[in-house]
PDB file of C-alpha atoms in Angstrom:
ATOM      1  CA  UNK A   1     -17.317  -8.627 -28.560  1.00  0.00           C
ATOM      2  CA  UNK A   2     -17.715  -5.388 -26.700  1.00  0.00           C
ATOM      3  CA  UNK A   3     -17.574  -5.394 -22.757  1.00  0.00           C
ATOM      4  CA  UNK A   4     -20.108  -2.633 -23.134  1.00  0.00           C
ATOM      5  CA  UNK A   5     -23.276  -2.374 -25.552  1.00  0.00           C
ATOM      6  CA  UNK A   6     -24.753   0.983 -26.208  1.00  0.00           C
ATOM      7  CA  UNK A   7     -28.211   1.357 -27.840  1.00  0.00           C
ATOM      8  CA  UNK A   8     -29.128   2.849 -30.573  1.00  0.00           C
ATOM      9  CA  UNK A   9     -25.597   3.599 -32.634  1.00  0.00           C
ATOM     10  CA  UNK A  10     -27.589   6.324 -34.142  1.00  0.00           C
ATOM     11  CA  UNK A  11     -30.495   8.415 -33.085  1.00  0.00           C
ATOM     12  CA  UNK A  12     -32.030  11.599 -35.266  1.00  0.00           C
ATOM     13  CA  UNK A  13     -34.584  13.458 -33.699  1.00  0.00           C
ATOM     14  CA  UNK A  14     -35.784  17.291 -33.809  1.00  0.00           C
ATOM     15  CA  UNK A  15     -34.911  20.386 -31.718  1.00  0.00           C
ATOM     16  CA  UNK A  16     -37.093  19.833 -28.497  1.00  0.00           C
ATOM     17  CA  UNK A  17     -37.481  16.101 -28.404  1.00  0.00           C
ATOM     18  CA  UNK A  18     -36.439  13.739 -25.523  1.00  0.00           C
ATOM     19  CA  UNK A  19     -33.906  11.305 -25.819  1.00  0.00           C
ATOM     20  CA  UNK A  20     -32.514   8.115 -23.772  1.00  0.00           C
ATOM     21  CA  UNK A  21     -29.347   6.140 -24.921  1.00  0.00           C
ATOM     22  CA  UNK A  22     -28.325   2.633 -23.005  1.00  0.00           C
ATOM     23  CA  UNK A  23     -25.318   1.366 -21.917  1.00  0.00           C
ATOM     24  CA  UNK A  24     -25.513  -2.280 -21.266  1.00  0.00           C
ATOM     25  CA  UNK A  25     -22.840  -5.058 -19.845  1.00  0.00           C
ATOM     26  CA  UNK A  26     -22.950  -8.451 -18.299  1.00  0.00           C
ATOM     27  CA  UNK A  27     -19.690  -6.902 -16.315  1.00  0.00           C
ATOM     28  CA  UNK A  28     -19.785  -5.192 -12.916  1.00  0.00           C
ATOM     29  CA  UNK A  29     -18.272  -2.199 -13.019  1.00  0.00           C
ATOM     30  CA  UNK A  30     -17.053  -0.311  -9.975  1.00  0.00           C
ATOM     31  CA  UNK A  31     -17.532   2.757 -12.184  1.00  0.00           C
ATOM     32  CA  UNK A  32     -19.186   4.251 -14.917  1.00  0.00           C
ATOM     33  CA  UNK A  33     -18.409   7.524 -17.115  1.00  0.00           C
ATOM     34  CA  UNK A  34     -20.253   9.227 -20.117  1.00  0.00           C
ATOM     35  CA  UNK A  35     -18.156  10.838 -22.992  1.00  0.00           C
ATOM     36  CA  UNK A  36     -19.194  13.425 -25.739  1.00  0.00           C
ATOM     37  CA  UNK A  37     -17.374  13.758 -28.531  1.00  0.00           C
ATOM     38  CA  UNK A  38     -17.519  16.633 -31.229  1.00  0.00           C
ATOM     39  CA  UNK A  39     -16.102  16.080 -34.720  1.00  0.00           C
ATOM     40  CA  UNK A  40     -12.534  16.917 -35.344  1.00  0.00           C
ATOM     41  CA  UNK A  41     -12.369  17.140 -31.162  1.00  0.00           C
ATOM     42  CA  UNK A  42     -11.317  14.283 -28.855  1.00  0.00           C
ATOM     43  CA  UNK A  43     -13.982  13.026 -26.098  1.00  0.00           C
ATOM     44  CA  UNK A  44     -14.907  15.021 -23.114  1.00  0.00           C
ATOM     45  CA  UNK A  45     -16.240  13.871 -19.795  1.00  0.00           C
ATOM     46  CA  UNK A  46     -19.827  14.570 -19.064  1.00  0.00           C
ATOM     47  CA  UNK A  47     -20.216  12.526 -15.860  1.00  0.00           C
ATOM     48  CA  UNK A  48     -19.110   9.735 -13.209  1.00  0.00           C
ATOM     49  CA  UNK A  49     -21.013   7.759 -11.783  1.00  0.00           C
ATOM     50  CA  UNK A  50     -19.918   5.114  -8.680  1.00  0.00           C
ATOM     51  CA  UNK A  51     -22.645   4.139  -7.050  1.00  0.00           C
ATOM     52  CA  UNK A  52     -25.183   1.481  -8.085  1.00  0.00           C
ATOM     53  CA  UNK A  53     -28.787   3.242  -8.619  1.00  0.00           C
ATOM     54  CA  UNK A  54     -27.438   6.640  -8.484  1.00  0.00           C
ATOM     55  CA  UNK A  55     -28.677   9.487 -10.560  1.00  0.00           C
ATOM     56  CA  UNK A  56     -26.831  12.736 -11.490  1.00  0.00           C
ATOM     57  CA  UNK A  57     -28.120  15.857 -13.293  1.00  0.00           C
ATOM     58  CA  UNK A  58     -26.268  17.940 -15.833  1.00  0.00           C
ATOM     59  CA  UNK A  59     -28.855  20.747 -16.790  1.00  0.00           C
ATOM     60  CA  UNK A  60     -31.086  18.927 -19.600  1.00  0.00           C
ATOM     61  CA  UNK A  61     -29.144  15.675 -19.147  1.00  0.00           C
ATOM     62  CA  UNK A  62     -29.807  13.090 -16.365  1.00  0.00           C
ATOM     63  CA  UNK A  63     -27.529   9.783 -15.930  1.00  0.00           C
ATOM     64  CA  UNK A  64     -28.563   6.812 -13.990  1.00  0.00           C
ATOM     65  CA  UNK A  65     -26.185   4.148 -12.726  1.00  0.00           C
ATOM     66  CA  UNK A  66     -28.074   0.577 -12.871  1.00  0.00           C
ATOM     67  CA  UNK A  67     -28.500  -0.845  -9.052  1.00  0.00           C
ATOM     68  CA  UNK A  68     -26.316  -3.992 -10.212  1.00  0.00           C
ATOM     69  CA  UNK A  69     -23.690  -1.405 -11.470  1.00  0.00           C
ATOM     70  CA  UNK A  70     -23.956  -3.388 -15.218  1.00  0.00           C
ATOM     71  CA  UNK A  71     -26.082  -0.740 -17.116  1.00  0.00           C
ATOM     72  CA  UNK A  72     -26.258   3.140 -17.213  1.00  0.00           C
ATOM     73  CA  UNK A  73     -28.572   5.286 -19.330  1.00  0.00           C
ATOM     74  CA  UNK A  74     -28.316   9.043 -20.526  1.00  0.00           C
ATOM     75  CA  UNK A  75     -31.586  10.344 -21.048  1.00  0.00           C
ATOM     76  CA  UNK A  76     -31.858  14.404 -22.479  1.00  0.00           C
ATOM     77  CA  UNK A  77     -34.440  16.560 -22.015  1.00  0.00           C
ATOM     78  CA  UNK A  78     -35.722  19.318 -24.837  1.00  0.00           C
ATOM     79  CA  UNK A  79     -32.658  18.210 -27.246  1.00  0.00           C
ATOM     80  CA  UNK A  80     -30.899  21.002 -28.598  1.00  0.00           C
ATOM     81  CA  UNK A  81     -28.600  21.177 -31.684  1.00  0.00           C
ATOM     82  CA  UNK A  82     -25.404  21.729 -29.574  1.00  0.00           C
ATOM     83  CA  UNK A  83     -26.340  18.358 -28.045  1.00  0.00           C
ATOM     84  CA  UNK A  84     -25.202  16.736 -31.345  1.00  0.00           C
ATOM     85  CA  UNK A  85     -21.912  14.839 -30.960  1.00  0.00           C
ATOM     86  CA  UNK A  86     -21.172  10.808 -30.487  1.00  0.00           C
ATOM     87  CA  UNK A  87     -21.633   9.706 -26.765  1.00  0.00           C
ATOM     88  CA  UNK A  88     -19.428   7.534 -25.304  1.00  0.00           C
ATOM     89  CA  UNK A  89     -20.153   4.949 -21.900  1.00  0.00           C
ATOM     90  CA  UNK A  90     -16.747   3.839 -20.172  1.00  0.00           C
ATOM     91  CA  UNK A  91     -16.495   1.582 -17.679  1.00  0.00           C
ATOM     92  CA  UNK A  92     -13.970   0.394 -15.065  1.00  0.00           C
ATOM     93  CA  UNK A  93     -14.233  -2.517 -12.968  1.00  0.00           C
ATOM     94  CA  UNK A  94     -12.695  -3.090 -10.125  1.00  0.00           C
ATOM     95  CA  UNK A  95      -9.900  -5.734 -10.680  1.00  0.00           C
ATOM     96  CA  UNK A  96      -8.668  -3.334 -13.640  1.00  0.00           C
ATOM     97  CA  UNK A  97      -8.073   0.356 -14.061  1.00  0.00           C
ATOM     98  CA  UNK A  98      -8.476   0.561 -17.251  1.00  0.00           C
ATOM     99  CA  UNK A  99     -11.258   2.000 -18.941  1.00  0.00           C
ATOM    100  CA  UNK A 100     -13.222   0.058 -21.737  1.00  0.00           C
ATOM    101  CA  UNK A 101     -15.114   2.310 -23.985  1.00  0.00           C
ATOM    102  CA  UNK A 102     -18.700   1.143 -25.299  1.00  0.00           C
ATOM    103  CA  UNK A 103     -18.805   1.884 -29.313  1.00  0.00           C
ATOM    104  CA  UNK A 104     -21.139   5.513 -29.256  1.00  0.00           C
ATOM    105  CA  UNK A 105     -24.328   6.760 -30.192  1.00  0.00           C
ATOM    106  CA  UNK A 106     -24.282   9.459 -32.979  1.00  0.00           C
ATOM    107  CA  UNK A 107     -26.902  11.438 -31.582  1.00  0.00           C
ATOM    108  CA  UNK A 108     -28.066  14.445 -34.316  1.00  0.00           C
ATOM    109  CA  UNK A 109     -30.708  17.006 -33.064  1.00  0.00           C
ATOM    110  CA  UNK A 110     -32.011  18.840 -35.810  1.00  0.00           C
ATOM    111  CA  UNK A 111     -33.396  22.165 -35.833  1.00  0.00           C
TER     112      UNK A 111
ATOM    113  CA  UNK B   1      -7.431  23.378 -18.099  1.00  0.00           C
ATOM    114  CA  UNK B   2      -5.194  20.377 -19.390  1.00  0.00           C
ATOM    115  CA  UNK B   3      -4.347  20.456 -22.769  1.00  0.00           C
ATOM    116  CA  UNK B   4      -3.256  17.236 -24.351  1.00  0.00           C
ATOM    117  CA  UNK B   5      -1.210  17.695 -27.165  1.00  0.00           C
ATOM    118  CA  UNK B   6      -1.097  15.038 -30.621  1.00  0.00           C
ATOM    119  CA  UNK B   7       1.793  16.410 -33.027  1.00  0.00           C
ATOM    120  CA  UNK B   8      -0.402  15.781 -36.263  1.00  0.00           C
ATOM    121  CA  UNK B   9      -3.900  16.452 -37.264  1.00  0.00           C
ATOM    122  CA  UNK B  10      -3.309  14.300 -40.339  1.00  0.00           C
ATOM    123  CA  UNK B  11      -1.080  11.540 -41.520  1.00  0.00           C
ATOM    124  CA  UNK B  12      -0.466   9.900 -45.001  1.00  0.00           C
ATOM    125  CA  UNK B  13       1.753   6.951 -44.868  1.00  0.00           C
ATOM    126  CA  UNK B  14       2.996   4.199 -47.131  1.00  0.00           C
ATOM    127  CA  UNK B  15       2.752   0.196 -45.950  1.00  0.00           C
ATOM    128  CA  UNK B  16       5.699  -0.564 -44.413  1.00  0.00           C
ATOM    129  CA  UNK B  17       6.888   2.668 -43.102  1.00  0.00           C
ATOM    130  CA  UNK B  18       7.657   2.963 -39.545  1.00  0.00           C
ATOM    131  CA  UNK B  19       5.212   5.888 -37.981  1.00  0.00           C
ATOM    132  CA  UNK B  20       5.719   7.643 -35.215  1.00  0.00           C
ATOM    133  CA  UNK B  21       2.788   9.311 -33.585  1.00  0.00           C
ATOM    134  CA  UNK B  22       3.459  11.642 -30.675  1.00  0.00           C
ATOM    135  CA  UNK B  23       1.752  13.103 -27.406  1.00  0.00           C
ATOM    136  CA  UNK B  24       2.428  15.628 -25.143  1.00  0.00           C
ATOM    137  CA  UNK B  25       0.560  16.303 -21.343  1.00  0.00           C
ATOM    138  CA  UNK B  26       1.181  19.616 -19.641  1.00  0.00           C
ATOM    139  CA  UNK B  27      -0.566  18.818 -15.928  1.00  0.00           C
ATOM    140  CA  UNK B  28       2.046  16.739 -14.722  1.00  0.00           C
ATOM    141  CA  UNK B  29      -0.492  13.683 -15.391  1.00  0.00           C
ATOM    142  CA  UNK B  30       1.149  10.062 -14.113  1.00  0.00           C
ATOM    143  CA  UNK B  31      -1.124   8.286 -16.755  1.00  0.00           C
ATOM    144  CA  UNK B  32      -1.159   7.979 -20.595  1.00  0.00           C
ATOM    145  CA  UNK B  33      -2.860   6.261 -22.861  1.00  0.00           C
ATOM    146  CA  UNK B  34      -2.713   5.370 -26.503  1.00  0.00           C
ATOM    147  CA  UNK B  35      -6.638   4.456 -28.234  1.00  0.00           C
ATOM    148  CA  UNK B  36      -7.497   3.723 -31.701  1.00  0.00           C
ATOM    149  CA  UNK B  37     -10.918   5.030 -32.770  1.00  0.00           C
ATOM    150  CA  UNK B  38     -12.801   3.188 -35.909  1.00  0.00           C
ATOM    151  CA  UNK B  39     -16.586   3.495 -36.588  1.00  0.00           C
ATOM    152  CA  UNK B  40     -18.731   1.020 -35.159  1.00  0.00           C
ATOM    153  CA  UNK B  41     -16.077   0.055 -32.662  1.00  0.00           C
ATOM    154  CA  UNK B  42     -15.637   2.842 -30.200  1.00  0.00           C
ATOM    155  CA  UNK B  43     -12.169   3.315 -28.767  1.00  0.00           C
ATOM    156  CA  UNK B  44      -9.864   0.528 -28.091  1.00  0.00           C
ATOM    157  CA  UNK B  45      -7.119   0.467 -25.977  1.00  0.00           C
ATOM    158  CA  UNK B  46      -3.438   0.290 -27.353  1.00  0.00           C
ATOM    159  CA  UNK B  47      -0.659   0.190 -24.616  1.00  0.00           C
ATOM    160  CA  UNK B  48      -0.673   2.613 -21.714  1.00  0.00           C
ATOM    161  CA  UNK B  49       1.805   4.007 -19.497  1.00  0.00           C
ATOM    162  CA  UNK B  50       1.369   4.765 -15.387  1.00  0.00           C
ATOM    163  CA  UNK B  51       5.454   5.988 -15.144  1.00  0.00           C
ATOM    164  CA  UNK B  52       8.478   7.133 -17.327  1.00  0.00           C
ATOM    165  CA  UNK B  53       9.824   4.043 -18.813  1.00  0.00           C
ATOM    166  CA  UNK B  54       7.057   1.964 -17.973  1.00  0.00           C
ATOM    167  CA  UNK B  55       4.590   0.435 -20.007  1.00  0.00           C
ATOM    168  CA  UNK B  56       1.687  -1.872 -20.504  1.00  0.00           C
ATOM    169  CA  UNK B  57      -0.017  -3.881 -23.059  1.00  0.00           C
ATOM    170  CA  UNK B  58      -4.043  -2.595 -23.656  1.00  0.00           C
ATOM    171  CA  UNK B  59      -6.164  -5.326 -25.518  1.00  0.00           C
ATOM    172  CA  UNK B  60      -4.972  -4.745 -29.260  1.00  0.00           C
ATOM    173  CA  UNK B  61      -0.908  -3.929 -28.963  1.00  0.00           C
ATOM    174  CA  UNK B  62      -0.017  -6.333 -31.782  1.00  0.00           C
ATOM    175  CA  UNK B  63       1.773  -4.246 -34.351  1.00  0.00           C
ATOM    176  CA  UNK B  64       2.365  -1.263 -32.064  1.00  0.00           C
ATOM    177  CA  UNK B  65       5.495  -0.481 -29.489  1.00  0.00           C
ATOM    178  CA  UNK B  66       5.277   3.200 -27.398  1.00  0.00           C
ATOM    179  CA  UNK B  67       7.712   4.959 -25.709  1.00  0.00           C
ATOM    180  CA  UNK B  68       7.816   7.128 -22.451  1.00  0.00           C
ATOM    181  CA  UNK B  69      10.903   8.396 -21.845  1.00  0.00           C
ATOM    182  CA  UNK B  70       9.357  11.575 -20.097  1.00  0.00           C
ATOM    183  CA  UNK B  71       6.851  12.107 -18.112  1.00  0.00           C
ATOM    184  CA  UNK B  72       4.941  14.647 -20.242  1.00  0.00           C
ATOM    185  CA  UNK B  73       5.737  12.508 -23.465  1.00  0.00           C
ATOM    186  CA  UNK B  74       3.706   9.273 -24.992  1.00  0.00           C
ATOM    187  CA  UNK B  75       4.968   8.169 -28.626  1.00  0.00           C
ATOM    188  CA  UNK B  76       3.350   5.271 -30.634  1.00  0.00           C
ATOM    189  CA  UNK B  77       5.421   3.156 -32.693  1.00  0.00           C
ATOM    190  CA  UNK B  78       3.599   1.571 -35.330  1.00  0.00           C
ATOM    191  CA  UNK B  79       7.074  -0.529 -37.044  1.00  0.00           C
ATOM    192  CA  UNK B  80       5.524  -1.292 -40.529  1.00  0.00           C
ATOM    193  CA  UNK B  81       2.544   0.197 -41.125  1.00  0.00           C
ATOM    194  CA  UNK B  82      -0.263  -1.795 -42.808  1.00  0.00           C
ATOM    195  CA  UNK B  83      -3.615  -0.744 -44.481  1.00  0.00           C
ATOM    196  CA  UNK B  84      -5.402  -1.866 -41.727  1.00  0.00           C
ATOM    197  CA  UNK B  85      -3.981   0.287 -39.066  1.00  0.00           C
ATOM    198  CA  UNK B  86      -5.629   3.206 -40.720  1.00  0.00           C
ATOM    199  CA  UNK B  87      -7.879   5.107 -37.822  1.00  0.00           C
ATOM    200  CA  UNK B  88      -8.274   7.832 -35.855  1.00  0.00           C
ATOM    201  CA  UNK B  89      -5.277   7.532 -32.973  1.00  0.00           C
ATOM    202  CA  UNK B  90      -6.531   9.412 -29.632  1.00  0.00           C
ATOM    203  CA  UNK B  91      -4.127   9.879 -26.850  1.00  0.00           C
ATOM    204  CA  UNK B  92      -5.451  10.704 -23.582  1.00  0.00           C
ATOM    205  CA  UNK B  93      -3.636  11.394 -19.817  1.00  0.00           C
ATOM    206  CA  UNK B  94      -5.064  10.924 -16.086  1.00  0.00           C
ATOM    207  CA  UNK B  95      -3.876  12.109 -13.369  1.00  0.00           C
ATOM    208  CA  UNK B  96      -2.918   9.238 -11.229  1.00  0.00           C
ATOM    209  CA  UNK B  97      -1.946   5.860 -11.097  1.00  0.00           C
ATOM    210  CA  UNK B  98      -4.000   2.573 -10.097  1.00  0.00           C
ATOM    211  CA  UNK B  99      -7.611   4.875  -9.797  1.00  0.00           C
ATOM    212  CA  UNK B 100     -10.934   3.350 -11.001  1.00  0.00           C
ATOM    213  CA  UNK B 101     -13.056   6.431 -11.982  1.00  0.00           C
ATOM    214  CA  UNK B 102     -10.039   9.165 -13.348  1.00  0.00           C
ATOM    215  CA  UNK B 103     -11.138  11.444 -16.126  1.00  0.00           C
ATOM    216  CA  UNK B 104      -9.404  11.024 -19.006  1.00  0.00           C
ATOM    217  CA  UNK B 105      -8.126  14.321 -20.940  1.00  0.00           C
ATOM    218  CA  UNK B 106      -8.149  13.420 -24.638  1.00  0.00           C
ATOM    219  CA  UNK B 107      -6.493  14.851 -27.541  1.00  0.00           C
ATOM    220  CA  UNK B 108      -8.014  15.688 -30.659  1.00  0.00           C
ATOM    221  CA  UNK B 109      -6.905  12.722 -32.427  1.00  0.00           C
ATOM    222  CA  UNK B 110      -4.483  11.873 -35.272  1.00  0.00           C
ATOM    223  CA  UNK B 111      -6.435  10.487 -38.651  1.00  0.00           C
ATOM    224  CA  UNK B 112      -4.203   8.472 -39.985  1.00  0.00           C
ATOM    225  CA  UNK B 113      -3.938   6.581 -43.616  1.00  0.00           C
ATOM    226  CA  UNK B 114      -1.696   3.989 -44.766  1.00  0.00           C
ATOM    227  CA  UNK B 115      -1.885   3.766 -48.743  1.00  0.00           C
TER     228      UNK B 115
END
């Protein structure tokens, strides 16, 4: 069983479209982080986010930390194709550094 | 930027073969890690490493031993290879120890296939 839950594990959708992808967990975590991840290319950190209800913008993409800290959502605005990849929720609670990885979203914006 | 560094892009092994997979960190990083990467699963965590020498268990170590004999250095040991320890192996470094919310620097992964 996965600590985190990400919804959908794959979303299609054309060049201009809106998209939101969930990250769920009946965990409190003391911090969250979004991944993309390009084929043939290890994951890269979009974002971090700490603070239960926060909200952080990264040009067309906007993350929100859940108030409980147990859920986080991704939401992009006017998808592009360079926005294709698999995205990637991490979290860390506080009793354990460690990062556990949710299982991705295979996101595909098509021109 | 930090580059981290996996010695092969690709790996073809037999069963039973010992395999040695290996990572290198040039930013001085305290932190390594050792993930395996299958579809539907996401990334799971192997063994990690906060100091030369030291090492810890992640939640699926069974078949796998590491070494860190340098800082900049993280090698996975997988003894006797199976067929079901074919994946994609991801190392990644942070840069210090006992931290909640460190980035992770990946590299670009080892695919690797035991026949």
């Amino acid at each position: 069983t996965q600590l985190l839950e990400q919804s959908p594990q794959f979303l299609s959708i054309q060049e201009g479209e809106n998209l939101t992808v969930y990250c769920n967990s009946s965990s409190v975590f003391s911090s969250l982080q979004w991944y993309r991840q390009e084929p043939g290319e290890g994951p890269v950190l979009l974002v971090t986010v700490v603070t239960g209800g926060e909200v952080k913008k990264l040009k067309r993409l906007t993350f929100q930390f859940g108030d409980a800290r147990k859920d986080s959502s991704l939401h992009i605005t006017a998808a592009q194709p360079g926005d294709t990849g698999l995205y990637l929720c991490a979290g860390s609670r506080s009793n354990d550094y460690k990062l556990s990885f949710g299982a991705g979203t295979t996101v595909t914006v098509r021109a | 930027d930090v580059k981290v560094t996996q010695s092969s892009r690709y790996l073809v092994k037999r069963t039973g073969e010992k395999v040695f997979l290996e990572c290198v960190q040039d930013m001085d990083h305290e932190n390594m890690f050792w993930y395996r990467q299958d579809p539907g699963l996401g990334l799971r965590l192997i063994y990690f490493s906060y100091d030369v020498k030291m090492k810890e268990k992640g939640d699926i170590p069974e078949g796998y031993s590491v070494s860190r004999e340098k800082k900049e250095r993280f090698s996975l040991i997988l003894e006797s290879a199976s067929t079901n320890q074919t994946s994609m192996y991801l190392c990644a470094s942070s840069r210090y120890r006992g931290t909640t919310n460190e980035k992770l620097f990946f590299g670009s992964g080892t695919q690797l296939s035991v026949l």
